[in-house]
Amino acid sequence: MEWTESGRIISVRGHGETSAIVEILTRDHGRHAGLVRGGRSRSMRPVLQPGNRVQAHWRARLDEHLGNFQIEAEDLSAGALMEDPLALSGLNAACAVAVAGLPEREAHPAVADGFEVLVSSLDESGVWPAIYVQWEVGLLADLGYGLDLRKCAATGHTDDLVYVSPRTGRAVSSGAGEPYKDKLLALPGFMTGQGALRSGDVQAGLILTGYFLERRVLWPSDRVLPEARLRMIDRLAAAGMV
């Protein structure tokens, strides 16, 4: 059993004294793990960093085995983020959410493509937090838990959508939701294309996606949102960017 594909590293953990178990997010093979022999060596450590794009050749005797990776560097962009703690926190959060939320070895090309867009935007501090929110929206949709933000669940209207029902994940307009606003989740305009990004929108978006990630994706398998995501939110708040 073997394949070769490019992908982004999303997790690295030591194995024994010299090796590492690496998880890669690819278009065709999804979140896939493999053993890299010598992965903890001085020459491999700069390559085996979350966020780096590599070409991976995976081989195993049987499909259900962990298998071995042979790794070649393609884009070592993670190193450039070491000088930007805020962007690095976004990268770490996305990697951790991908590991927690995506099933192993199940292809989700739209999620992988969105991850590429997010990584490529991390050097634009005013842009990537909103892209991160939209990436989580896409992750939910690709896992079958998509939010329906096209029209009001109560009236069918497509304008003035400012809430989301926590029960159904459907949008609700201002007028229809007013009597129940304390029980609804806020829907920032940038998520529906009905307004520019405003102060507080990223925080509202992260609360919204986090709510559904927890309840629909993570809690059924006794998991919670990763600490890396919480640290990202704290850093964004400290920088006044939520």
Short mmCIF file of C-alpha atoms in Angstrom, two decimals:
data_model
loop_
_atom_site.label_atom_id
_atom_site.label_comp_id
_atom_site.label_asym_id
_atom_site.label_seq_id
_atom_site.Cartn_x
_atom_site.Cartn_y
_atom_site.Cartn_z
CA MET A 1 0.00 0.00 0.00
CA GLU A 2 1.49 3.36 -1.00
CA TRP A 3 0.74 6.81 -2.32
CA THR A 4 2.46 10.15 -2.90
CA GLU A 5 0.79 13.53 -2.38
CA SER A 6 1.52 17.08 -1.28
CA GLY A 7 -0.04 18.32 1.93
CA ARG A 8 0.36 20.54 4.98
CA ILE A 9 1.77 19.16 8.21
CA ILE A 10 -0.79 19.61 11.01
CA SER A 11 0.74 17.58 13.85
CA VAL A 12 4.14 16.25 14.90
CA ARG A 13 4.88 14.20 17.98
CA GLY A 14 8.01 12.38 19.01
CA HIS A 15 8.23 8.59 18.78
CA GLY A 16 11.10 6.89 20.50
CA GLU A 17 14.46 8.63 20.55
CA THR A 18 14.85 9.51 16.88
CA SER A 19 11.52 9.18 15.03
CA ALA A 20 8.31 11.22 14.81
CA ILE A 21 4.68 10.52 14.03
CA VAL A 22 3.51 13.14 11.56
CA GLU A 23 -0.03 13.99 10.49
CA ILE A 24 -0.57 15.64 7.12
CA LEU A 25 -3.69 17.23 5.65
CA THR A 26 -4.00 16.31 1.97
CA ARG A 27 -6.76 16.74 -0.64
CA ASP A 28 -7.07 13.09 -1.66
CA HIS A 29 -6.11 11.21 1.50
CA GLY A 30 -7.45 13.59 4.14
CA ARG A 31 -5.85 13.70 7.57
CA HIS A 32 -3.26 10.98 7.37
CA ALA A 33 -0.55 9.92 9.83
CA GLY A 34 2.72 8.12 9.29
CA LEU A 35 6.05 7.44 10.97
CA VAL A 36 9.07 9.47 9.86
CA ARG A 37 12.25 7.66 10.80
CA GLY A 38 14.90 10.15 11.86
CA GLY A 39 12.20 12.78 12.15
CA ARG A 40 13.78 14.27 15.27
CA SER A 41 17.14 14.81 13.62
CA ARG A 42 18.62 18.28 13.24
CA SER A 43 18.11 18.24 9.48
CA MET A 44 14.45 17.18 9.66
CA ARG A 45 13.25 19.38 12.50
CA PRO A 46 12.91 22.55 10.37
CA VAL A 47 10.91 20.55 7.82
CA LEU A 48 8.61 18.79 10.27
CA GLN A 49 6.84 21.89 11.56
CA PRO A 50 3.04 22.33 11.54
CA GLY A 51 2.03 24.49 8.62
CA ASN A 52 4.85 23.47 6.30
CA ARG A 53 3.88 22.08 2.91
CA VAL A 54 5.64 18.85 2.03
CA GLN A 55 5.50 16.05 -0.47
CA ALA A 56 4.82 12.83 1.40
CA HIS A 57 5.31 9.30 0.17
CA TRP A 58 3.40 6.90 2.42
CA ARG A 59 3.98 3.17 2.42
CA ALA A 60 2.66 0.32 4.56
CA ARG A 61 2.31 -3.42 4.23
CA LEU A 62 -1.42 -3.22 4.98
CA ASP A 63 -3.78 -0.29 4.63
CA GLU A 64 -4.73 -0.33 8.32
CA HIS A 65 -1.10 0.00 9.45
CA LEU A 66 0.38 3.32 10.56
CA GLY A 67 2.90 3.13 7.74
CA ASN A 68 6.01 5.18 7.03
CA PHE A 69 6.36 8.62 5.48
CA GLN A 70 9.23 9.80 3.34
CA ILE A 71 9.07 13.60 3.45
CA GLU A 72 10.43 16.24 1.10
CA ALA A 73 10.04 19.96 1.79
CA GLU A 74 7.99 22.09 -0.62
CA ASP A 75 7.12 25.26 1.29
CA LEU A 76 8.62 25.96 4.70
CA SER A 77 6.30 28.88 5.42
CA ALA A 78 5.84 27.99 9.09
CA GLY A 79 9.32 29.25 9.90
CA ALA A 80 8.43 32.74 8.72
CA LEU A 81 5.59 32.91 11.24
CA MET A 82 7.88 32.35 14.24
CA GLU A 83 8.40 36.12 14.39
CA ASP A 84 4.64 36.77 14.45
CA PRO A 85 3.07 35.22 17.58
CA LEU A 86 -0.44 36.27 16.53
CA ALA A 87 -0.27 34.62 13.11
CA LEU A 88 1.43 31.59 14.64
CA SER A 89 -1.47 31.24 17.07
CA GLY A 90 -3.88 31.19 14.11
CA LEU A 91 -1.85 28.50 12.37
CA ASN A 92 -1.66 26.39 15.53
CA ALA A 93 -5.40 26.76 16.11
CA ALA A 94 -6.27 25.65 12.57
CA CYS A 95 -3.93 22.67 12.80
CA ALA A 96 -5.39 21.63 16.16
CA VAL A 97 -8.99 21.97 14.94
CA ALA A 98 -8.17 19.93 11.83
CA VAL A 99 -6.67 17.17 13.98
CA ALA A 100 -9.61 17.21 16.40
CA GLY A 101 -12.42 17.54 13.88
CA LEU A 102 -11.46 15.63 10.75
CA PRO A 103 -11.80 11.84 10.59
CA GLU A 104 -8.59 10.02 9.77
CA ARG A 105 -8.00 9.05 6.14
CA GLU A 106 -11.24 10.60 4.90
CA ALA A 107 -10.82 12.97 1.98
CA HIS A 108 -12.13 16.51 2.47
CA PRO A 109 -10.61 18.43 -0.44
CA ALA A 110 -12.60 21.61 0.22
CA VAL A 111 -11.25 21.74 3.78
CA ALA A 112 -7.70 21.17 2.53
CA ASP A 113 -8.10 23.90 -0.10
CA GLY A 114 -9.48 26.29 2.52
CA PHE A 115 -6.54 25.48 4.77
CA GLU A 116 -4.20 26.52 1.95
CA VAL A 117 -6.03 29.84 1.60
CA LEU A 118 -5.84 30.42 5.36
CA VAL A 119 -2.12 29.65 5.58
CA SER A 120 -1.38 31.94 2.63
CA SER A 121 -3.26 34.80 4.35
CA LEU A 122 -1.52 34.60 7.74
CA ASP A 123 0.86 37.43 6.87
CA GLU A 124 -2.11 39.79 6.52
CA SER A 125 -3.14 40.53 10.09
CA GLY A 126 -6.28 42.43 9.14
CA VAL A 127 -7.58 39.61 6.97
CA TRP A 128 -6.76 36.17 8.30
CA PRO A 129 -8.99 36.13 11.44
CA ALA A 130 -12.11 36.47 9.26
CA ILE A 131 -10.76 33.85 6.84
CA TYR A 132 -10.19 31.56 9.82
CA VAL A 133 -13.86 31.89 10.80
CA GLN A 134 -14.96 31.08 7.26
CA TRP A 135 -12.62 28.08 7.20
CA GLU A 136 -14.38 26.67 10.27
CA VAL A 137 -17.74 27.30 8.56
CA GLY A 138 -16.48 25.27 5.60
CA LEU A 139 -15.22 22.52 7.89
CA LEU A 140 -18.66 22.19 9.48
CA ALA A 141 -20.31 22.08 6.05
CA ASP A 142 -17.92 19.44 4.71
CA LEU A 143 -18.55 17.24 7.75
CA GLY A 144 -22.30 17.43 7.12
CA TYR A 145 -23.13 20.03 9.77
CA GLY A 146 -23.35 23.11 7.56
CA LEU A 147 -24.95 26.33 8.77
CA ASP A 148 -27.84 27.58 6.63
CA LEU A 149 -27.17 31.31 6.39
CA ARG A 150 -29.03 31.97 3.12
CA LYS A 151 -32.39 33.13 4.47
CA CYS A 152 -34.40 33.61 7.64
CA ALA A 153 -35.74 30.34 8.99
CA ALA A 154 -38.95 32.08 10.13
CA THR A 155 -39.78 34.46 7.28
CA GLY A 156 -37.74 33.29 4.30
CA HIS A 157 -36.31 36.78 3.85
CA THR A 158 -32.68 37.06 2.74
CA ASP A 159 -31.84 40.44 4.27
CA ASP A 160 -31.19 41.68 7.82
CA LEU A 161 -29.92 38.27 8.99
CA VAL A 162 -28.37 38.86 12.41
CA TYR A 163 -28.96 35.66 14.40
CA VAL A 164 -28.50 31.90 14.12
CA SER A 165 -30.65 29.34 15.88
CA PRO A 166 -28.47 27.18 18.17
CA ARG A 167 -30.88 24.31 17.63
CA THR A 168 -31.05 24.23 13.84
CA GLY A 169 -28.04 26.24 12.65
CA ARG A 170 -30.32 28.36 10.46
CA ALA A 171 -30.21 32.14 10.12
CA VAL A 172 -32.88 34.36 11.69
CA SER A 173 -33.66 37.96 10.76
CA SER A 174 -33.61 40.84 13.21
CA GLY A 175 -37.37 41.20 13.38
CA ALA A 176 -38.16 37.51 13.71
CA GLY A 177 -35.45 36.95 16.28
CA GLU A 178 -36.00 39.97 18.49
CA PRO A 179 -38.32 38.19 21.01
CA TYR A 180 -35.79 35.35 21.36
CA LYS A 181 -32.50 37.22 20.95
CA ASP A 182 -31.16 36.11 24.33
CA LYS A 183 -31.38 32.49 23.17
CA LEU A 184 -29.91 33.03 19.70
CA LEU A 185 -26.32 33.26 18.48
CA ALA A 186 -25.10 36.47 16.83
CA LEU A 187 -24.46 36.31 13.09
CA PRO A 188 -21.92 38.92 11.89
CA GLY A 189 -22.62 40.44 8.50
CA PHE A 190 -19.31 39.43 6.91
CA MET A 191 -20.35 35.76 7.16
CA THR A 192 -23.32 36.35 4.86
CA GLY A 193 -21.77 38.98 2.62
CA GLN A 194 -24.17 41.59 4.03
CA GLY A 195 -21.63 43.95 5.48
CA ALA A 196 -17.99 44.85 5.99
CA LEU A 197 -16.00 43.43 8.87
CA ARG A 198 -16.70 45.42 12.03
CA SER A 199 -15.42 45.44 15.57
CA GLY A 200 -16.68 42.39 17.45
CA ASP A 201 -17.48 40.41 14.28
CA VAL A 202 -14.56 37.98 14.52
CA GLN A 203 -15.41 37.19 18.14
CA ALA A 204 -19.07 36.62 17.23
CA GLY A 205 -18.02 34.38 14.34
CA LEU A 206 -15.69 32.33 16.55
CA ILE A 207 -18.41 31.91 19.18
CA LEU A 208 -20.81 30.77 16.46
CA THR A 209 -18.52 28.23 14.81
CA GLY A 210 -17.14 27.07 18.15
CA TYR A 211 -20.65 26.35 19.41
CA PHE A 212 -21.44 24.02 16.52
CA LEU A 213 -17.98 22.45 16.39
CA GLU A 214 -18.32 21.49 20.04
CA ARG A 215 -21.87 20.17 19.96
CA ARG A 216 -22.00 18.54 16.54
CA VAL A 217 -18.44 17.39 15.91
CA LEU A 218 -16.49 17.07 19.15
CA TRP A 219 -18.85 16.31 22.03
CA PRO A 220 -20.33 13.14 20.45
CA SER A 221 -16.84 11.60 20.63
CA ASP A 222 -16.09 13.07 24.09
CA ARG A 223 -13.74 15.81 22.87
CA VAL A 224 -13.59 19.57 23.41
CA LEU A 225 -12.27 22.54 21.47
CA PRO A 226 -8.45 22.51 21.41
CA GLU A 227 -6.46 24.69 23.78
CA ALA A 228 -4.66 26.16 20.77
CA ARG A 229 -7.94 27.69 19.58
CA LEU A 230 -8.57 29.25 22.98
CA ARG A 231 -5.04 30.70 22.98
CA MET A 232 -5.63 32.20 19.55
CA ILE A 233 -8.79 33.92 20.79
CA ASP A 234 -6.93 35.28 23.81
CA ARG A 235 -4.16 36.68 21.57
CA LEU A 236 -6.67 38.23 19.18
CA ALA A 237 -8.48 39.83 22.11
CA ALA A 238 -5.22 41.19 23.54
CA ALA A 239 -4.41 42.69 20.15
CA GLY A 240 -7.88 44.25 19.86
CA MET A 241 -8.69 42.20 16.77
CA VAL A 242 -11.92 40.45 17.77
#
